[in-house]
PDB file of C-alpha atoms in Angstrom:
ATOM      1  CA  MET A   1     -63.863 -87.544   2.706  1.00 33.00           C
ATOM      2  CA  ARG A   2     -65.792 -88.886   5.665  1.00 29.00           C
ATOM      3  CA  LYS A   3     -68.564 -86.895   7.260  1.00 27.00           C
ATOM      4  CA  VAL A   4     -69.785 -87.077  10.825  1.00 22.00           C
ATOM      5  CA  LEU A   5     -73.551 -87.138  10.709  1.00 24.00           C
ATOM      6  CA  HIS A   6     -76.306 -87.893  13.163  1.00 21.00           C
ATOM      7  CA  SER A   7     -78.594 -90.802  12.435  1.00 21.00           C
ATOM      8  CA  LEU A   8     -82.228 -89.787  12.128  1.00 23.00           C
ATOM      9  CA  TYR A   9     -85.201 -91.935  11.253  1.00 22.00           C
ATOM     10  CA  GLN A  10     -88.373 -89.893  10.991  1.00 25.00           C
ATOM     11  CA  ASN A  11     -91.687 -91.412  10.048  1.00 24.00           C
ATOM     12  CA  THR A  12     -94.796 -89.251   9.717  1.00 21.00           C
ATOM     13  CA  VAL A  13     -98.100 -91.044   9.192  1.00 22.00           C
ATOM     14  CA  VAL A  14    -101.466 -89.268   9.378  1.00 22.00           C
ATOM     15  CA  GLY A  15    -100.155 -86.544  11.630  1.00 21.00           C
ATOM     16  CA  ALA A  16     -98.556 -88.963  14.119  1.00 21.00           C
ATOM     17  CA  PRO A  17     -94.797 -88.242  13.914  1.00 21.00           C
ATOM     18  CA  HIS A  18     -92.245 -90.125  15.922  1.00 19.00           C
ATOM     19  CA  THR A  19     -88.467 -90.039  15.817  1.00 18.00           C
ATOM     20  CA  LEU A  20     -85.902 -92.699  16.760  1.00 17.00           C
ATOM     21  CA  MET A  21     -82.252 -91.771  17.215  1.00 15.00           C
ATOM     22  CA  VAL A  22     -79.877 -94.628  16.406  1.00 18.00           C
ATOM     23  CA  ALA A  23     -76.143 -94.933  17.088  1.00 18.00           C
ATOM     24  CA  LEU A  24     -74.015 -97.337  15.101  1.00 21.00           C
ATOM     25  CA  ARG A  25     -71.378 -99.680  16.399  1.00 21.00           C
ATOM     26  CA  GLY A  26     -67.617-100.074  16.204  1.00 25.00           C
ATOM     27  CA  GLU A  27     -65.691 -97.547  14.127  1.00 25.00           C
ATOM     28  CA  VAL A  28     -68.921 -95.767  13.394  1.00 23.00           C
ATOM     29  CA  ALA A  29     -68.458 -93.759  16.557  1.00 22.00           C
ATOM     30  CA  ALA A  30     -66.789 -91.294  14.191  1.00 25.00           C
ATOM     31  CA  LEU A  31     -68.835 -92.154  11.089  1.00 27.00           C
ATOM     32  CA  ILE A  32     -72.592 -92.126  11.564  1.00 24.00           C
ATOM     33  CA  ARG A  33     -75.355 -93.012   9.196  1.00 32.00           C
ATOM     34  CA  ARG A  34     -78.078 -90.556   8.306  1.00 32.00           C
ATOM     35  CA  SER A  35     -81.468 -91.601   7.029  1.00 34.00           C
ATOM     36  CA  LEU A  36     -84.810 -89.893   6.481  1.00 35.00           C
ATOM     37  CA  PHE A  37     -88.147 -91.365   5.523  1.00 35.00           C
ATOM     38  CA  LEU A  38     -91.050 -89.237   4.370  1.00 38.00           C
ATOM     39  CA  PHE A  39     -94.493 -90.730   3.923  1.00 34.00           C
ATOM     40  CA  ALA A  40     -97.717 -88.961   3.118  1.00 33.00           C
ATOM     41  CA  GLY A  41    -100.417 -90.898   1.364  1.00 36.00           C
ATOM     42  CA  PRO A  42     -99.002 -92.371  -1.862  1.00 39.00           C
ATOM     43  CA  VAL A  43     -95.551 -90.777  -1.736  1.00 41.00           C
ATOM     44  CA  ALA A  44     -92.374 -91.640   0.075  1.00 44.00           C
ATOM     45  CA  ALA A  45     -88.639 -90.925  -0.005  1.00 47.00           C
ATOM     46  CA  TRP A  46     -85.522 -92.204   1.740  1.00 46.00           C
ATOM     47  CA  LEU A  47     -82.063 -90.840   2.254  1.00 50.00           C
ATOM     48  CA  LEU A  48     -78.849 -92.518   3.382  1.00 50.00           C
ATOM     49  CA  LEU A  49     -75.323 -91.090   3.621  1.00 49.00           C
ATOM     50  CA  LEU A  50     -71.983 -92.688   4.314  1.00 44.00           C
ATOM     51  CA  ALA A  51     -72.347 -95.989   6.159  1.00 40.00           C
ATOM     52  CA  PRO A  52     -70.139 -99.061   6.552  1.00 38.00           C
ATOM     53  CA  ALA A  53     -71.173-102.313   4.912  1.00 39.00           C
ATOM     54  CA  THR A  54     -71.146-105.977   5.864  1.00 34.00           C
ATOM     55  CA  ALA A  55     -70.136-108.821   3.543  1.00 35.00           C
ATOM     56  CA  VAL A  56     -73.036-110.692   1.898  1.00 37.00           C
ATOM     57  CA  PRO A  57     -73.452-112.817  -1.228  1.00 39.00           C
ATOM     58  CA  THR A  58     -72.872-110.891  -4.439  1.00 62.00           C
ATOM     59  CA  ASN A  59     -75.946-110.438  -6.612  1.00 85.00           C
ATOM     60  CA  CYS A  60     -76.403-107.672  -9.135  1.00 88.00           C
ATOM     61  CA  GLU A  61     -78.316-109.319 -11.963  1.00 86.00           C
ATOM     62  CA  THR A  62     -80.885-107.030 -13.566  1.00 82.00           C
ATOM     63  CA  SER A  63     -82.388-106.610 -17.014  1.00 73.00           C
ATOM     64  CA  ALA A  64     -83.009-102.901 -16.461  1.00 73.00           C
ATOM     65  CA  ALA A  65     -79.496-101.467 -16.137  1.00 72.00           C
ATOM     66  CA  GLY A  66     -79.970 -99.269 -19.207  1.00 74.00           C
ATOM     67  CA  LEU A  67     -81.577 -95.828 -19.214  1.00 79.00           C
ATOM     68  CA  ASP A  68     -85.125 -94.948 -20.197  1.00 77.00           C
ATOM     69  CA  SER A  69     -86.251 -91.441 -21.123  1.00 74.00           C
ATOM     70  CA  GLU A  70     -87.357 -90.512 -17.596  1.00 83.00           C
ATOM     71  CA  GLU A  71     -84.111 -91.736 -16.018  1.00 88.00           C
ATOM     72  CA  ILE A  72     -82.188 -89.643 -18.536  1.00 86.00           C
ATOM     73  CA  GLU A  73     -84.421 -86.694 -17.696  1.00 87.00           C
ATOM     74  CA  PHE A  74     -83.843 -87.149 -13.960  1.00 92.00           C
ATOM     75  CA  ALA A  75     -80.079 -87.004 -14.504  1.00 91.00           C
ATOM     76  CA  ARG A  76     -80.521 -83.850 -16.568  1.00 90.00           C
ATOM     77  CA  LEU A  77     -82.725 -82.195 -13.954  1.00 92.00           C
ATOM     78  CA  LEU A  78     -80.356 -83.240 -11.172  1.00 95.00           C
ATOM     79  CA  ASN A  79     -77.387 -81.672 -12.937  1.00 93.00           C
ATOM     80  CA  GLU A  80     -79.439 -78.604 -13.748  1.00 92.00           C
ATOM     81  CA  HIS A  81     -80.191 -78.253 -10.044  1.00 94.00           C
ATOM     82  CA  ARG A  82     -76.529 -78.718  -9.147  1.00 93.00           C
ATOM     83  CA  ALA A  83     -75.446 -76.150 -11.732  1.00 94.00           C
ATOM     84  CA  ALA A  84     -77.872 -73.630 -10.251  1.00 93.00           C
ATOM     85  CA  HIS A  85     -75.916 -73.979  -7.006  1.00 94.00           C
ATOM     86  CA  GLY A  86     -72.519 -73.687  -8.634  1.00 94.00           C
ATOM     87  CA  LEU A  87     -71.713 -77.405  -8.547  1.00 93.00           C
ATOM     88  CA  ALA A  88     -70.195 -79.645 -11.202  1.00 92.00           C
ATOM     89  CA  PRO A  89     -72.455 -82.228 -12.869  1.00 93.00           C
ATOM     90  CA  VAL A  90     -72.394 -85.911 -11.987  1.00 92.00           C
ATOM     91  CA  SER A  91     -71.766 -88.441 -14.722  1.00 91.00           C
ATOM     92  CA  LEU A  92     -73.752 -91.667 -14.992  1.00 91.00           C
ATOM     93  CA  ALA A  93     -71.645 -94.635 -13.886  1.00 91.00           C
ATOM     94  CA  PRO A  94     -72.663 -98.041 -15.327  1.00 91.00           C
ATOM     95  CA  SER A  95     -72.020 -99.870 -12.043  1.00 92.00           C
ATOM     96  CA  LEU A  96     -74.043 -97.384  -9.990  1.00 94.00           C
ATOM     97  CA  ASN A  97     -76.821 -97.492 -12.570  1.00 92.00           C
ATOM     98  CA  ARG A  98     -76.876-101.280 -12.255  1.00 92.00           C
ATOM     99  CA  ALA A  99     -76.961-101.004  -8.469  1.00 94.00           C
ATOM    100  CA  ALA A 100     -79.831 -98.526  -8.623  1.00 95.00           C
ATOM    101  CA  ALA A 101     -81.792-100.652 -11.089  1.00 93.00           C
ATOM    102  CA  TRP A 102     -81.351-103.765  -8.940  1.00 94.00           C
ATOM    103  CA  MET A 103     -82.487-101.870  -5.862  1.00 94.00           C
ATOM    104  CA  ALA A 104     -85.545-100.283  -7.508  1.00 94.00           C
ATOM    105  CA  GLU A 105     -86.778-103.722  -8.608  1.00 93.00           C
ATOM    106  CA  ASP A 106     -85.971-105.188  -5.189  1.00 93.00           C
ATOM    107  CA  LEU A 107     -87.964-102.475  -3.417  1.00 94.00           C
ATOM    108  CA  GLY A 108     -90.964-103.055  -5.640  1.00 93.00           C
ATOM    109  CA  SER A 109     -90.878-106.801  -5.083  1.00 92.00           C
ATOM    110  CA  ARG A 110     -91.097-106.169  -1.333  1.00 94.00           C
ATOM    111  CA  SER A 111     -93.394-103.109  -1.420  1.00 92.00           C
ATOM    112  CA  GLN A 112     -90.905-101.312   0.823  1.00 89.00           C
ATOM    113  CA  LEU A 113     -88.648 -98.286   0.935  1.00 91.00           C
ATOM    114  CA  THR A 114     -85.551 -99.262   2.891  1.00 91.00           C
ATOM    115  CA  HIS A 115     -81.838 -98.937   2.180  1.00 92.00           C
ATOM    116  CA  THR A 116     -81.194-102.552   3.281  1.00 91.00           C
ATOM    117  CA  ASP A 117     -81.961-104.830   0.364  1.00 94.00           C
ATOM    118  CA  SER A 118     -83.417-108.341   0.402  1.00 92.00           C
ATOM    119  CA  LEU A 119     -79.885-109.803   0.664  1.00 93.00           C
ATOM    120  CA  GLY A 120     -79.153-107.753   3.757  1.00 92.00           C
ATOM    121  CA  ARG A 121     -76.791-105.325   1.968  1.00 92.00           C
ATOM    122  CA  ASP A 122     -76.568-101.574   2.461  1.00 92.00           C
ATOM    123  CA  PRO A 123     -76.033 -99.306  -0.600  1.00 92.00           C
ATOM    124  CA  PHE A 124     -72.259 -99.301  -0.183  1.00 91.00           C
ATOM    125  CA  GLN A 125     -71.818-103.074  -0.308  1.00 91.00           C
ATOM    126  CA  ARG A 126     -74.345-103.226  -3.160  1.00 92.00           C
ATOM    127  CA  ALA A 127     -72.280-100.727  -5.165  1.00 92.00           C
ATOM    128  CA  LEU A 128     -69.185-102.912  -4.712  1.00 91.00           C
ATOM    129  CA  ASP A 129     -71.123-106.036  -5.675  1.00 92.00           C
ATOM    130  CA  CYS A 130     -72.285-104.306  -8.853  1.00 91.00           C
ATOM    131  CA  GLY A 131     -68.700-103.486  -9.815  1.00 90.00           C
ATOM    132  CA  TYR A 132     -68.189 -99.918  -8.636  1.00 91.00           C
ATOM    133  CA  PRO A 133     -64.470 -99.389  -7.856  1.00 88.00           C
ATOM    134  CA  THR A 134     -65.104 -97.835  -4.447  1.00 84.00           C
ATOM    135  CA  ARG A 135     -67.937 -97.897  -1.935  1.00 74.00           C
ATOM    136  CA  GLY A 136     -70.884 -95.827  -3.049  1.00 68.00           C
ATOM    137  CA  SER A 137     -71.227 -92.811  -0.805  1.00 76.00           C
ATOM    138  CA  GLY A 138     -74.894 -91.880  -0.975  1.00 89.00           C
ATOM    139  CA  GLU A 139     -78.351 -93.079  -1.924  1.00 92.00           C
ATOM    140  CA  VAL A 140     -81.792 -91.527  -2.179  1.00 94.00           C
ATOM    141  CA  LEU A 141     -84.961 -93.527  -2.730  1.00 93.00           C
ATOM    142  CA  ALA A 142     -88.405 -92.266  -3.699  1.00 93.00           C
ATOM    143  CA  GLY A 143     -91.685 -93.883  -4.574  1.00 91.00           C
ATOM    144  CA  GLY A 144     -95.345 -93.249  -5.137  1.00 89.00           C
ATOM    145  CA  THR A 145     -98.314 -94.077  -7.303  1.00 84.00           C
ATOM    146  CA  ILE A 146     -98.019 -90.673  -8.976  1.00 83.00           C
ATOM    147  CA  ARG A 147     -94.210 -90.519  -9.057  1.00 84.00           C
ATOM    148  CA  ASP A 148     -93.551 -92.078 -12.442  1.00 85.00           C
ATOM    149  CA  THR A 149     -91.847 -89.078 -14.056  1.00 87.00           C
ATOM    150  CA  ALA A 150     -88.458 -87.563 -13.328  1.00 89.00           C
ATOM    151  CA  ALA A 151     -90.003 -84.203 -12.506  1.00 90.00           C
ATOM    152  CA  GLU A 152     -92.405 -85.755  -9.993  1.00 91.00           C
ATOM    153  CA  ALA A 153     -89.689 -87.803  -8.299  1.00 93.00           C
ATOM    154  CA  LEU A 154     -87.342 -84.829  -8.054  1.00 94.00           C
ATOM    155  CA  GLU A 155     -90.174 -82.608  -6.810  1.00 93.00           C
ATOM    156  CA  LEU A 156     -90.696 -85.032  -3.920  1.00 92.00           C
ATOM    157  CA  LEU A 157     -87.007 -85.189  -3.049  1.00 93.00           C
ATOM    158  CA  LEU A 158     -86.679 -81.415  -3.075  1.00 93.00           C
ATOM    159  CA  THR A 159     -89.248 -81.137  -0.281  1.00 93.00           C
ATOM    160  CA  SER A 160     -86.699 -82.697   2.089  1.00 91.00           C
ATOM    161  CA  PRO A 161     -83.620 -80.632   3.088  1.00 91.00           C
ATOM    162  CA  PRO A 162     -81.582 -83.779   3.937  1.00 89.00           C
ATOM    163  CA  HIS A 163     -82.293 -85.193   0.472  1.00 91.00           C
ATOM    164  CA  VAL A 164     -81.305 -81.887  -1.079  1.00 93.00           C
ATOM    165  CA  GLU A 165     -78.079 -82.032   0.930  1.00 92.00           C
ATOM    166  CA  VAL A 166     -77.217 -85.338  -0.715  1.00 91.00           C
ATOM    167  CA  MET A 167     -78.072 -84.148  -4.228  1.00 93.00           C
ATOM    168  CA  LEU A 168     -75.989 -81.006  -3.737  1.00 94.00           C
ATOM    169  CA  SER A 169     -72.960 -82.676  -2.205  1.00 94.00           C
ATOM    170  CA  PRO A 170     -69.865 -81.332  -4.009  1.00 94.00           C
ATOM    171  CA  GLU A 171     -68.002 -84.579  -3.262  1.00 93.00           C
ATOM    172  CA  PHE A 172     -70.160 -86.662  -5.599  1.00 94.00           C
ATOM    173  CA  THR A 173     -68.826 -87.071  -9.111  1.00 93.00           C
ATOM    174  CA  GLN A 174     -71.038 -89.890 -10.377  1.00 94.00           C
ATOM    175  CA  ALA A 175     -74.538 -91.283 -10.002  1.00 95.00           C
ATOM    176  CA  GLY A 176     -76.771 -94.119 -11.080  1.00 94.00           C
ATOM    177  CA  VAL A 177     -80.470 -93.498 -11.736  1.00 95.00           C
ATOM    178  CA  ALA A 178     -83.225 -96.106 -12.033  1.00 93.00           C
ATOM    179  CA  ARG A 179     -86.971 -96.478 -11.639  1.00 92.00           C
ATOM    180  CA  ALA A 180     -89.129 -99.610 -11.518  1.00 91.00           C
ATOM    181  CA  TYR A 181     -92.823-100.062 -12.230  1.00 89.00           C
ATOM    182  CA  VAL A 182     -94.359-102.779 -10.066  1.00 90.00           C
ATOM    183  CA  PRO A 183     -98.174-102.972 -10.494  1.00 89.00           C
ATOM    184  CA  GLY A 184    -100.021-104.154  -7.400  1.00 91.00           C
ATOM    185  CA  SER A 185     -97.256-103.110  -5.017  1.00 92.00           C
ATOM    186  CA  ARG A 186     -97.797-100.521  -2.289  1.00 92.00           C
ATOM    187  CA  LEU A 187     -96.215 -97.587  -4.151  1.00 92.00           C
ATOM    188  CA  THR A 188     -96.302 -98.807  -7.797  1.00 91.00           C
ATOM    189  CA  TRP A 189     -93.292 -96.679  -8.833  1.00 92.00           C
ATOM    190  CA  TYR A 190     -89.900 -96.940  -7.155  1.00 94.00           C
ATOM    191  CA  TRP A 191     -86.888 -94.697  -7.775  1.00 95.00           C
ATOM    192  CA  ALA A 192     -83.288 -95.295  -6.651  1.00 95.00           C
ATOM    193  CA  VAL A 193     -80.407 -92.873  -7.127  1.00 96.00           C
ATOM    194  CA  ASP A 194     -76.965 -93.992  -6.002  1.00 94.00           C
ATOM    195  CA  TYR A 195     -73.988 -91.626  -5.749  1.00 95.00           C
ATOM    196  CA  GLY A 196     -70.245 -92.202  -5.841  1.00 93.00           C
ATOM    197  CA  THR A 197     -66.938 -90.400  -5.772  1.00 92.00           C
ATOM    198  CA  ALA A 198     -64.888 -92.578  -8.190  1.00 90.00           C
ATOM    199  CA  ASP A 199     -64.155 -91.959 -11.852  1.00 86.00           C
ATOM    200  CA  GLU A 200     -65.717 -94.922 -13.661  1.00 86.00           C
ATOM    201  CA  GLN A 201     -66.098 -94.630 -17.444  1.00 83.00           C
ATOM    202  CA  PRO A 202     -69.457 -92.832 -17.814  1.00 80.00           C
ATOM    203  CA  LEU A 203     -72.517 -94.539 -19.226  1.00 68.00           C
ATOM    204  CA  GLU A 204     -73.516 -93.007 -22.524  1.00 64.00           C
ATOM    205  CA  ALA A 205     -77.161 -92.049 -22.747  1.00 56.00           C
ATOM    206  CA  PRO A 206     -78.901 -93.264 -25.906  1.00 55.00           C
ATOM    207  CA  GLY A 207     -79.231 -90.766 -28.702  1.00 60.00           C
ATOM    208  CA  GLY A 208     -82.488 -89.168 -29.697  1.00 69.00           C
ATOM    209  CA  VAL A 209     -85.074 -87.106 -27.864  1.00 75.00           C
ATOM    210  CA  PRO A 210     -86.528 -88.509 -24.608  1.00 78.00           C
ATOM    211  CA  LEU A 211     -90.273 -88.000 -24.312  1.00 83.00           C
ATOM    212  CA  ALA A 212     -92.285 -88.414 -21.135  1.00 83.00           C
ATOM    213  CA  VAL A 213     -95.985 -89.257 -20.936  1.00 86.00           C
ATOM    214  CA  GLY A 214     -98.044 -86.183 -21.796  1.00 88.00           C
ATOM    215  CA  ALA A 215     -96.875 -82.898 -23.317  1.00 87.00           C
ATOM    216  CA  ASN A 216     -93.186 -82.472 -24.236  1.00 85.00           C
ATOM    217  CA  LEU A 217     -91.572 -79.306 -25.585  1.00 83.00           C
ATOM    218  CA  VAL A 218     -89.028 -80.642 -28.083  1.00 82.00           C
ATOM    219  CA  THR A 219     -86.372 -79.036 -30.263  1.00 77.00           C
ATOM    220  CA  TRP A 220     -86.162 -81.367 -33.265  1.00 80.00           C
ATOM    221  CA  PRO A 221     -82.486 -82.406 -33.664  1.00 74.00           C
ATOM    222  CA  GLY A 222     -82.668 -84.182 -37.013  1.00 74.00           C
ATOM    223  CA  PRO A 223     -83.317 -83.162 -40.601  1.00 80.00           C
ATOM    224  CA  SER A 224     -86.773 -82.151 -41.774  1.00 85.00           C
ATOM    225  CA  LEU A 225     -89.174 -85.060 -41.514  1.00 88.00           C
ATOM    226  CA  ASP A 226     -92.712 -85.667 -42.677  1.00 90.00           C
ATOM    227  CA  VAL A 227     -95.032 -86.056 -39.688  1.00 92.00           C
ATOM    228  CA  SER A 228     -96.352 -89.346 -41.059  1.00 90.00           C
ATOM    229  CA  LEU A 229     -92.812 -90.734 -40.841  1.00 89.00           C
ATOM    230  CA  LEU A 230     -92.459 -89.304 -37.342  1.00 90.00           C
ATOM    231  CA  PHE A 231     -95.580 -91.185 -36.246  1.00 90.00           C
ATOM    232  CA  ALA A 232     -94.203 -94.328 -37.895  1.00 87.00           C
ATOM    233  CA  LYS A 233     -90.952 -93.974 -35.926  1.00 82.00           C
ATOM    234  CA  ALA A 234     -92.655 -93.789 -32.523  1.00 84.00           C
ATOM    235  CA  ALA A 235     -96.045 -95.332 -31.824  1.00 87.00           C
ATOM    236  CA  ALA A 236     -96.204 -93.436 -28.517  1.00 91.00           C
ATOM    237  CA  VAL A 237     -96.316 -90.031 -30.226  1.00 93.00           C
ATOM    238  CA  GLN A 238     -99.983 -89.112 -30.652  1.00 95.00           C
ATOM    239  CA  SER A 239     -99.905 -85.515 -31.865  1.00 96.00           C
ATOM    240  CA  VAL A 240     -97.605 -82.616 -32.649  1.00 96.00           C
ATOM    241  CA  TYR A 241     -98.269 -78.881 -32.350  1.00 95.00           C
ATOM    242  CA  VAL A 242     -96.366 -75.753 -33.327  1.00 93.00           C
ATOM    243  CA  PHE A 243     -97.364 -72.108 -33.195  1.00 91.00           C
ATOM    244  CA  ASP A 244     -97.268 -70.275 -36.518  1.00 89.00           C
ATOM    245  CA  ALA A 245     -96.232 -66.778 -35.396  1.00 85.00           C
ATOM    246  CA  VAL A 246     -96.552 -65.333 -38.911  1.00 89.00           C
ATOM    247  CA  ASN A 247    -100.253 -66.206 -39.204  1.00 90.00           C
ATOM    248  CA  GLY A 248    -100.990 -66.240 -35.476  1.00 90.00           C
ATOM    249  CA  ARG A 249    -102.356 -69.781 -35.294  1.00 93.00           C
ATOM    250  CA  TRP A 250    -101.506 -73.261 -34.077  1.00 94.00           C
ATOM    251  CA  LEU A 251    -100.599 -75.945 -36.596  1.00 95.00           C
ATOM    252  CA  HIS A 252    -101.464 -79.511 -35.671  1.00 96.00           C
ATOM    253  CA  ALA A 253    -100.890 -83.083 -36.780  1.00 96.00           C
ATOM    254  CA  GLY A 254    -102.538 -86.070 -35.121  1.00 95.00           C
ATOM    255  CA  ARG A 255    -101.910 -89.785 -35.465  1.00 94.00           C
ATOM    256  CA  ASP A 256    -105.630 -90.586 -35.768  1.00 92.00           C
ATOM    257  CA  VAL A 257    -106.566 -87.417 -37.637  1.00 91.00           C
ATOM    258  CA  PRO A 258    -107.298 -87.746 -41.394  1.00 91.00           C
ATOM    259  CA  ALA A 259    -104.377 -86.446 -43.441  1.00 87.00           C
ATOM    260  CA  TYR A 260    -106.486 -83.723 -45.018  1.00 90.00           C
ATOM    261  CA  ALA A 261    -107.294 -82.319 -41.557  1.00 93.00           C
ATOM    262  CA  ASN A 262    -103.674 -81.972 -40.452  1.00 94.00           C
ATOM    263  CA  THR A 263    -102.298 -78.463 -40.745  1.00 96.00           C
ATOM    264  CA  LEU A 264     -98.732 -79.429 -39.777  1.00 95.00           C
ATOM    265  CA  LEU A 265     -97.072 -81.496 -42.493  1.00 94.00           C
ATOM    266  CA  SER A 266     -93.462 -81.804 -41.312  1.00 93.00           C
ATOM    267  CA  VAL A 267     -91.034 -81.008 -38.523  1.00 92.00           C
ATOM    268  CA  SER A 268     -87.930 -78.955 -39.350  1.00 88.00           C
ATOM    269  CA  ALA A 269     -84.371 -79.151 -38.026  1.00 79.00           C
ATOM    270  CA  GLY A 270     -84.006 -76.876 -35.005  1.00 75.00           C
ATOM    271  CA  GLY A 271     -87.755 -76.218 -34.813  1.00 82.00           C
ATOM    272  CA  THR A 272     -89.542 -76.305 -31.445  1.00 84.00           C
ATOM    273  CA  TYR A 273     -92.696 -78.425 -31.151  1.00 90.00           C
ATOM    274  CA  TRP A 274     -95.108 -79.682 -28.549  1.00 92.00           C
ATOM    275  CA  MET A 275     -95.362 -83.455 -28.805  1.00 94.00           C
ATOM    276  CA  MET A 276     -97.960 -85.492 -26.942  1.00 93.00           C
ATOM    277  CA  ALA A 277     -96.825 -88.993 -25.965  1.00 92.00           C
ATOM    278  CA  SER A 278     -98.865 -91.853 -24.531  1.00 92.00           C
ATOM    279  CA  ALA A 279     -95.813 -93.607 -23.061  1.00 88.00           C
ATOM    280  CA  PRO A 280     -92.139 -92.783 -22.345  1.00 85.00           C
ATOM    281  CA  VAL A 281     -90.053 -93.096 -25.510  1.00 82.00           C
ATOM    282  CA  VAL A 282     -86.733 -91.994 -26.942  1.00 79.00           C
ATOM    283  CA  LEU A 283     -87.530 -90.504 -30.318  1.00 79.00           C
ATOM    284  CA  GLU A 284     -84.757 -91.074 -32.850  1.00 75.00           C
ATOM    285  CA  PRO A 285     -84.342 -88.246 -35.414  1.00 70.00           C
TER     286      PRO A 285
END
């Protein structure tokens, strides 16, 4: 389904807002592009809906087309937000994920947030070049030095009603989610989320428990496991806590704590624990 939308570019920098209205050419008299840019200090976000594409050389090579724990978490939070508004979830399409990963890296290499990539493609041509069976129909971009986690990226996007409109579009059935870390670039972290309306075979998220940097509330999905083995499985896990309701105290196990000082000896199937991680990791049970 095509939507008729107005094209809006809005840039706000240090209290000096200015707006430029843009009309597109040709058949776009009935199909207009919509874009929004938000910038305040270290954070930024872009939105683009339903635009035509021009033919350019195909390039979709990326080494980051898989999913890390924060990308998995973003998809979960996105679908949670959609469910709260009575909408069906979006599945993760491999081609859209590849397109998003390529774009996130491309943005970081240029220190920019723009829907036109370094090859001159818009998101819809890029989706085709990456193998999606139809033109992608939406894209949101976000970035910032403190926007490395899924929760932080989504928090930024939710401040913008047009971005929310994209994320809550009932027409979207699939998405691709990617982030890129580019030290020394203007924003450091770059997120790209591409949306589509086709029915590509969904990308399966890796098994295990995704942990973000910092505190994670985790329901342990595997069998009982000694905490020393848990630490051996994942070098990023630094400590584990659980509240002992019977005795009214916290039990604790730390990677660098002497074994005799640990009061938590194992994690149990179905138990809920706080786990502190020093880096994103998918913890295999």
